[in-house]
Amino acid sequence: MNYTLHQLMIFQKITETSSITKAAEELHLTQPAVSIQLRNLQEQFDIPLTEVVGRRLVVTDFGWEIAAATEKIIQEVQGINYKTAAFKGLMSGKLKISVVSTGKYVMPYFLAGFLKEHPEVDLKLDVTNKAKVLESLSANEVDFALVSILPDTINVEGVELMPNQLCLVASKDFDLTKKVFDEQVFEDITLIYREEGSGTRLSMERYLNERKVAVRKKIVLTSNEAVKQAVLAGMGCSIMPLIGIKNELKSGELKVVPVKGLPLVTQWNLIYLKGRKFSPVGKLYLDYLEQHKSDLIEKNFS
Protein backbone atom coordinates (compact mmCIF):
# COMPACT_ATOMS: atom_id res chain seq x y z
CA MET A 1 0.00 0.00 0.00
CA ASN A 2 1.51 3.30 -1.15
CA TYR A 3 -1.37 5.73 -0.71
CA THR A 4 -0.50 9.18 0.64
CA LEU A 5 -2.04 11.46 3.23
CA HIS A 6 -2.83 13.90 0.42
CA GLN A 7 -4.84 11.24 -1.40
CA LEU A 8 -6.73 10.35 1.76
CA MET A 9 -7.59 13.99 2.45
CA ILE A 10 -8.91 14.39 -1.10
CA PHE A 11 -10.96 11.19 -0.78
CA GLN A 12 -12.42 12.42 2.50
CA LYS A 13 -13.56 15.64 0.81
CA ILE A 14 -15.06 13.65 -2.08
CA THR A 15 -17.11 11.58 0.38
CA GLU A 16 -18.26 14.76 2.15
CA THR A 17 -19.42 16.44 -1.05
CA SER A 18 -20.35 13.40 -3.20
CA SER A 19 -18.79 15.31 -6.07
CA ILE A 20 -15.33 15.61 -7.61
CA THR A 21 -16.19 19.11 -8.83
CA LYS A 22 -17.28 20.35 -5.38
CA ALA A 23 -14.33 18.65 -3.70
CA ALA A 24 -11.98 20.42 -6.13
CA GLU A 25 -13.60 23.78 -5.40
CA GLU A 26 -13.36 23.37 -1.62
CA LEU A 27 -9.76 22.16 -1.80
CA HIS A 28 -8.79 24.89 -4.30
CA LEU A 29 -7.57 22.27 -6.77
CA THR A 30 -8.43 21.59 -10.38
CA GLN A 31 -10.98 18.91 -11.17
CA PRO A 32 -8.45 16.81 -13.15
CA ALA A 33 -6.02 16.92 -10.21
CA VAL A 34 -8.70 15.55 -7.85
CA SER A 35 -9.70 12.87 -10.38
CA ILE A 36 -6.07 11.74 -10.76
CA GLN A 37 -5.58 11.48 -6.98
CA LEU A 38 -8.82 9.49 -6.63
CA ARG A 39 -7.67 7.14 -9.40
CA ASN A 40 -4.24 6.73 -7.78
CA LEU A 41 -5.87 5.89 -4.46
CA GLN A 42 -8.27 3.46 -6.11
CA GLU A 43 -5.34 1.58 -7.67
CA GLN A 44 -4.28 0.57 -4.14
CA PHE A 45 -7.49 -1.44 -3.64
CA ASP A 46 -9.09 -4.34 -5.48
CA ILE A 47 -12.56 -3.24 -4.36
CA PRO A 48 -14.17 -0.07 -5.81
CA LEU A 49 -14.27 2.99 -3.56
CA THR A 50 -16.76 4.86 -5.76
CA GLU A 51 -19.14 4.17 -8.62
CA VAL A 52 -20.82 6.37 -11.20
CA VAL A 53 -24.61 5.85 -11.26
CA GLY A 54 -26.09 7.82 -14.12
CA ARG A 55 -24.05 11.01 -13.87
CA ARG A 56 -23.77 10.89 -10.09
CA LEU A 57 -20.75 9.80 -8.09
CA VAL A 58 -21.70 7.26 -5.41
CA VAL A 59 -19.43 6.06 -2.60
CA THR A 60 -19.55 2.28 -2.20
CA ASP A 61 -19.98 0.51 1.15
CA PHE A 62 -16.27 -0.31 1.07
CA GLY A 63 -15.55 3.34 0.24
CA TRP A 64 -17.43 4.47 3.34
CA GLU A 65 -15.36 2.05 5.46
CA ILE A 66 -12.17 3.59 4.06
CA ALA A 67 -13.61 7.09 4.58
CA ALA A 68 -14.25 6.33 8.27
CA ALA A 69 -10.70 5.08 8.72
CA THR A 70 -9.39 8.10 6.79
CA GLU A 71 -11.13 10.50 9.15
CA LYS A 72 -9.41 8.86 12.13
CA ILE A 73 -6.03 9.05 10.40
CA ILE A 74 -6.46 12.74 9.57
CA GLN A 75 -7.55 13.51 13.14
CA GLU A 76 -4.41 11.78 14.46
CA VAL A 77 -2.22 13.77 12.08
CA GLN A 78 -3.92 17.01 13.14
CA GLY A 79 -3.34 16.01 16.75
CA ILE A 80 0.38 15.66 16.05
CA ASN A 81 0.42 19.11 14.43
CA TYR A 82 -1.42 20.66 17.39
CA LYS A 83 0.98 19.07 19.90
CA THR A 84 3.97 20.29 17.90
CA ALA A 85 2.56 23.82 17.90
CA ALA A 86 1.86 23.60 21.63
CA PHE A 87 5.48 22.70 22.34
CA LYS A 88 6.50 25.76 20.35
CA GLY A 89 4.31 27.87 22.63
CA LEU A 90 1.60 28.45 20.00
CA MET A 91 -2.11 28.02 20.60
CA SER A 92 -3.45 25.49 18.13
CA GLY A 93 -6.54 23.40 17.49
CA LYS A 94 -9.70 23.48 15.41
CA LEU A 95 -12.52 26.02 15.70
CA LYS A 96 -15.80 24.92 14.09
CA ILE A 97 -18.53 27.51 13.50
CA SER A 98 -21.83 27.24 11.62
CA VAL A 99 -23.32 30.48 10.32
CA VAL A 100 -26.71 31.39 8.83
CA SER A 101 -26.29 32.64 5.28
CA THR A 102 -26.66 36.35 6.06
CA GLY A 103 -24.12 35.90 8.84
CA LYS A 104 -21.35 35.64 6.26
CA TYR A 105 -21.43 39.45 6.18
CA VAL A 106 -20.82 39.55 9.95
CA MET A 107 -18.76 36.61 11.20
CA PRO A 108 -15.48 37.22 9.30
CA TYR A 109 -15.01 40.55 11.09
CA PHE A 110 -15.14 38.75 14.46
CA LEU A 111 -12.65 36.10 13.33
CA ALA A 112 -9.94 37.88 11.31
CA GLY A 113 -8.07 39.38 14.27
CA PHE A 114 -8.26 36.18 16.29
CA LEU A 115 -6.81 34.09 13.46
CA LYS A 116 -4.01 36.61 12.94
CA GLU A 117 -3.10 36.35 16.63
CA HIS A 118 -3.25 32.53 16.50
CA PRO A 119 -2.14 31.38 13.03
CA GLU A 120 -1.93 27.72 14.12
CA VAL A 121 -5.70 27.56 14.72
CA ASP A 122 -7.65 25.75 11.99
CA LEU A 123 -11.05 27.27 11.18
CA LYS A 124 -14.00 25.38 9.69
CA LEU A 125 -16.75 27.87 8.83
CA ASP A 126 -19.97 26.42 7.41
CA VAL A 127 -22.46 28.88 5.87
CA THR A 128 -25.99 27.50 5.44
CA ASN A 129 -29.62 28.20 6.40
CA LYS A 130 -30.92 28.43 9.95
CA ALA A 131 -32.42 24.93 10.06
CA LYS A 132 -29.11 23.28 9.14
CA VAL A 133 -27.14 25.55 11.49
CA LEU A 134 -29.30 24.45 14.43
CA GLU A 135 -29.12 20.84 13.33
CA SER A 136 -25.31 20.85 13.41
CA LEU A 137 -25.31 22.69 16.75
CA SER A 138 -27.77 20.25 18.29
CA ALA A 139 -25.68 17.31 17.06
CA ASN A 140 -22.62 18.86 18.77
CA GLU A 141 -20.80 18.99 15.42
CA VAL A 142 -19.71 22.62 15.87
CA ASP A 143 -18.39 24.78 18.70
CA PHE A 144 -20.49 27.85 17.91
CA ALA A 145 -23.39 28.93 15.72
CA LEU A 146 -24.24 32.44 14.55
CA VAL A 147 -27.98 33.14 14.41
CA SER A 148 -30.21 36.21 14.46
CA ILE A 149 -33.14 34.46 16.16
CA LEU A 150 -32.50 32.34 19.26
CA PRO A 151 -33.83 28.77 19.01
CA ASP A 152 -36.60 27.66 21.35
CA THR A 153 -35.94 23.93 20.92
CA ILE A 154 -32.29 23.82 22.04
CA ASN A 155 -30.87 24.83 25.41
CA VAL A 156 -28.14 27.32 24.54
CA GLU A 157 -25.95 30.08 25.91
CA GLY A 158 -24.17 32.71 23.91
CA VAL A 159 -22.61 36.08 23.27
CA GLU A 160 -24.67 38.99 21.94
CA LEU A 161 -22.77 40.59 19.10
CA MET A 162 -24.80 43.36 17.42
CA PRO A 163 -28.29 44.31 16.17
CA ASN A 164 -29.56 43.00 12.85
CA GLN A 165 -31.89 45.41 11.04
CA LEU A 166 -34.28 44.20 8.33
CA CYS A 167 -35.96 46.68 5.98
CA LEU A 168 -38.11 46.55 2.87
CA VAL A 169 -35.69 47.01 -0.01
CA ALA A 170 -36.39 47.86 -3.65
CA SER A 171 -34.44 48.62 -6.82
CA LYS A 172 -33.33 52.14 -7.73
CA ASP A 173 -36.40 52.59 -9.99
CA PHE A 174 -38.91 52.22 -7.15
CA ASP A 175 -41.09 55.33 -6.69
CA LEU A 176 -40.39 56.82 -3.25
CA THR A 177 -42.62 59.90 -3.52
CA LYS A 178 -44.43 58.82 -0.34
CA LYS A 179 -42.48 59.59 2.82
CA VAL A 180 -43.86 56.54 4.64
CA PHE A 181 -45.84 53.61 3.22
CA ASP A 182 -48.43 51.58 5.12
CA GLU A 183 -48.81 47.79 5.01
CA GLN A 184 -50.91 48.10 1.84
CA VAL A 185 -47.64 48.32 -0.11
CA PHE A 186 -47.17 44.55 0.29
CA GLU A 187 -50.38 43.91 -1.66
CA ASP A 188 -49.14 46.04 -4.55
CA ILE A 189 -45.63 44.62 -5.02
CA THR A 190 -44.05 41.27 -5.84
CA LEU A 191 -42.48 40.16 -2.55
CA ILE A 192 -39.36 38.01 -2.71
CA TYR A 193 -39.03 35.42 0.08
CA ARG A 194 -36.12 33.34 1.31
CA GLU A 195 -36.58 29.57 1.49
CA GLU A 196 -38.27 27.71 4.35
CA GLY A 197 -35.92 27.43 7.33
CA SER A 198 -34.42 30.89 6.85
CA GLY A 199 -34.35 33.21 9.87
CA THR A 200 -34.96 36.21 7.60
CA ARG A 201 -38.07 34.55 6.19
CA LEU A 202 -39.32 33.72 9.69
CA SER A 203 -39.00 37.38 10.77
CA MET A 204 -40.73 38.56 7.60
CA GLU A 205 -43.62 36.12 7.97
CA ARG A 206 -44.13 37.09 11.63
CA TYR A 207 -44.34 40.76 10.62
CA LEU A 208 -46.85 40.04 7.82
CA ASN A 209 -48.98 37.66 9.92
CA GLU A 210 -49.19 40.06 12.86
CA ARG A 211 -50.56 42.74 10.52
CA LYS A 212 -52.76 40.28 8.57
CA VAL A 213 -51.17 41.40 5.30
CA ALA A 214 -52.20 39.50 2.17
CA VAL A 215 -49.31 39.10 -0.26
CA ARG A 216 -50.70 38.65 -3.76
CA LYS A 217 -47.49 38.00 -5.71
CA LYS A 218 -44.42 36.31 -4.33
CA ILE A 219 -41.19 34.65 -5.41
CA VAL A 220 -39.11 32.22 -3.32
CA LEU A 221 -35.30 32.12 -3.70
CA THR A 222 -32.77 30.02 -1.83
CA SER A 223 -30.07 32.48 -0.75
CA ASN A 224 -29.68 36.07 0.39
CA GLU A 225 -27.40 36.74 -2.59
CA ALA A 226 -30.05 35.45 -5.01
CA VAL A 227 -32.66 37.68 -3.37
CA LYS A 228 -30.36 40.70 -3.65
CA GLN A 229 -29.71 40.08 -7.34
CA ALA A 230 -33.44 39.65 -8.02
CA VAL A 231 -34.23 42.96 -6.27
CA LEU A 232 -31.42 44.69 -8.18
CA ALA A 233 -32.94 43.39 -11.44
CA GLY A 234 -36.34 44.82 -10.52
CA MET A 235 -38.10 41.47 -10.11
CA GLY A 236 -39.67 42.62 -6.84
CA CYS A 237 -38.96 43.82 -3.30
CA SER A 238 -37.86 41.97 -0.19
CA ILE A 239 -37.39 42.44 3.54
CA MET A 240 -33.63 42.08 3.86
CA PRO A 241 -30.88 42.55 6.46
CA LEU A 242 -29.14 45.87 5.82
CA ILE A 243 -25.78 44.30 6.67
CA GLY A 244 -25.76 42.42 3.36
CA ILE A 245 -26.59 45.35 1.07
CA LYS A 246 -24.64 48.30 2.50
CA ASN A 247 -22.55 48.73 -0.67
CA GLU A 248 -25.64 48.72 -2.91
CA LEU A 249 -27.33 51.27 -0.67
CA LYS A 250 -24.28 53.54 -0.79
CA SER A 251 -24.12 53.32 -4.59
CA GLY A 252 -27.86 53.96 -4.98
CA GLU A 253 -28.54 50.64 -6.72
CA LEU A 254 -30.96 49.69 -3.94
CA LYS A 255 -33.37 51.78 -1.87
CA VAL A 256 -34.90 51.30 1.55
CA VAL A 257 -38.68 51.66 1.35
CA PRO A 258 -39.97 53.33 4.55
CA VAL A 259 -42.88 51.24 5.86
CA LYS A 260 -44.78 51.45 9.16
CA GLY A 261 -43.46 48.88 11.62
CA LEU A 262 -40.10 48.56 9.89
CA PRO A 263 -37.20 48.06 10.32
CA LEU A 264 -37.45 44.77 12.17
CA VAL A 265 -34.60 44.46 14.65
CA THR A 266 -33.20 41.11 15.75
CA GLN A 267 -29.89 40.38 17.45
CA TRP A 268 -26.86 38.57 16.13
CA ASN A 269 -25.89 35.96 18.72
CA LEU A 270 -22.98 33.55 18.73
CA ILE A 271 -24.48 30.60 20.59
CA TYR A 272 -23.29 27.26 21.93
CA LEU A 273 -24.86 24.32 23.74
CA LYS A 274 -25.45 25.06 27.41
CA GLY A 275 -22.83 23.41 29.59
CA ARG A 276 -20.55 22.67 26.65
CA LYS A 277 -16.95 21.88 27.65
CA PHE A 278 -14.77 23.87 25.29
CA SER A 279 -11.35 23.04 23.99
CA PRO A 280 -8.58 25.54 24.86
CA VAL A 281 -9.15 27.17 21.45
CA GLY A 282 -12.88 27.55 22.10
CA LYS A 283 -12.25 29.14 25.50
CA LEU A 284 -9.64 31.45 24.01
CA TYR A 285 -12.05 32.60 21.31
CA LEU A 286 -14.76 33.40 23.87
CA ASP A 287 -12.24 35.49 25.81
CA TYR A 288 -11.23 37.24 22.58
CA LEU A 289 -14.84 38.18 21.83
CA GLU A 290 -15.44 39.56 25.30
CA GLN A 291 -12.31 41.72 25.09
CA HIS A 292 -12.62 42.97 21.50
CA LYS A 293 -16.33 42.83 20.60
CA SER A 294 -17.09 46.51 21.18
CA ASP A 295 -14.03 47.71 19.27
CA LEU A 296 -14.77 45.39 16.33
CA ILE A 297 -18.36 46.62 16.09
CA GLU A 298 -17.27 50.26 16.26
CA LYS A 299 -14.57 49.75 13.63
CA ASN A 300 -16.54 47.68 11.11
CA PHE A 301 -20.24 48.37 11.59
CA SER A 302 -20.66 51.86 13.03
Short mmCIF file of N, CA, C and O in Angstrom, two decimals, residues 9-19 22-23 26-27 59 64 67 71 74 124:
data_model
loop_
_atom_site.label_atom_id
_atom_site.label_comp_id
_atom_site.label_asym_id
_atom_site.label_seq_id
_atom_site.Cartn_x
_atom_site.Cartn_y
_atom_site.Cartn_z
N MET A 9 -6.89 12.74 2.17
CA MET A 9 -7.59 13.99 2.45
C MET A 9 -8.52 14.36 1.28
O MET A 9 -9.63 14.83 1.49
N ILE A 10 -8.06 14.13 0.06
CA ILE A 10 -8.91 14.39 -1.10
C ILE A 10 -10.10 13.43 -1.11
O ILE A 10 -11.25 13.84 -1.36
N PHE A 11 -9.85 12.16 -0.81
CA PHE A 11 -10.96 11.19 -0.78
C PHE A 11 -11.98 11.55 0.30
O PHE A 11 -13.19 11.43 0.08
N GLN A 12 -11.50 12.00 1.44
CA GLN A 12 -12.42 12.42 2.50
C GLN A 12 -13.33 13.55 2.02
O GLN A 12 -14.54 13.54 2.25
N LYS A 13 -12.76 14.52 1.32
CA LYS A 13 -13.56 15.64 0.81
C LYS A 13 -14.54 15.17 -0.26
O LYS A 13 -15.67 15.66 -0.33
N ILE A 14 -14.15 14.20 -1.07
CA ILE A 14 -15.06 13.65 -2.08
C ILE A 14 -16.25 12.98 -1.40
O ILE A 14 -17.40 13.14 -1.83
N THR A 15 -16.00 12.24 -0.32
CA THR A 15 -17.11 11.58 0.38
C THR A 15 -18.02 12.61 1.06
O THR A 15 -19.22 12.39 1.17
N GLU A 16 -17.45 13.71 1.51
CA GLU A 16 -18.26 14.76 2.15
C GLU A 16 -19.17 15.45 1.15
O GLU A 16 -20.31 15.80 1.48
N THR A 17 -18.67 15.66 -0.06
CA THR A 17 -19.42 16.44 -1.05
C THR A 17 -20.14 15.60 -2.08
O THR A 17 -21.01 16.11 -2.80
N SER A 18 -19.78 14.30 -2.17
CA SER A 18 -20.35 13.40 -3.20
C SER A 18 -20.14 13.96 -4.60
O SER A 18 -20.97 13.76 -5.49
N SER A 19 -19.02 14.67 -4.79
CA SER A 19 -18.79 15.31 -6.07
C SER A 19 -17.31 15.64 -6.22
O SER A 19 -16.71 16.25 -5.33
N LYS A 22 -17.16 19.60 -6.63
CA LYS A 22 -17.28 20.35 -5.38
C LYS A 22 -16.05 20.14 -4.50
O LYS A 22 -15.60 21.07 -3.83
N ALA A 23 -15.53 18.91 -4.50
CA ALA A 23 -14.33 18.65 -3.70
C ALA A 23 -13.16 19.51 -4.21
O ALA A 23 -12.40 20.08 -3.43
N GLU A 26 -13.62 23.16 -3.04
CA GLU A 26 -13.36 23.37 -1.62
C GLU A 26 -11.88 23.20 -1.27
O GLU A 26 -11.39 23.80 -0.31
N LEU A 27 -11.19 22.39 -2.05
CA LEU A 27 -9.76 22.16 -1.80
C LEU A 27 -8.88 23.11 -2.60
O LEU A 27 -7.64 23.05 -2.50
N VAL A 59 -20.45 6.75 -3.41
CA VAL A 59 -19.43 6.06 -2.60
C VAL A 59 -19.95 4.67 -2.25
O VAL A 59 -21.08 4.51 -1.79
N TRP A 64 -17.07 3.83 2.07
CA TRP A 64 -17.43 4.47 3.34
C TRP A 64 -16.59 3.93 4.49
O TRP A 64 -16.25 4.65 5.43
N ALA A 67 -13.41 5.69 4.19
CA ALA A 67 -13.61 7.09 4.58
C ALA A 67 -13.59 7.23 6.11
O ALA A 67 -13.03 8.19 6.64
N GLU A 71 -10.84 9.41 8.21
CA GLU A 71 -11.13 10.50 9.15
C GLU A 71 -10.31 10.34 10.43
O GLU A 71 -9.78 11.32 10.97
N ILE A 74 -6.65 11.29 9.70
CA ILE A 74 -6.46 12.74 9.57
C ILE A 74 -6.54 13.41 10.93
O ILE A 74 -5.77 14.33 11.23
N LYS A 124 -13.00 25.95 10.60
CA LYS A 124 -14.00 25.38 9.69
C LYS A 124 -15.26 26.21 9.84
O LYS A 124 -15.92 26.18 10.88
#
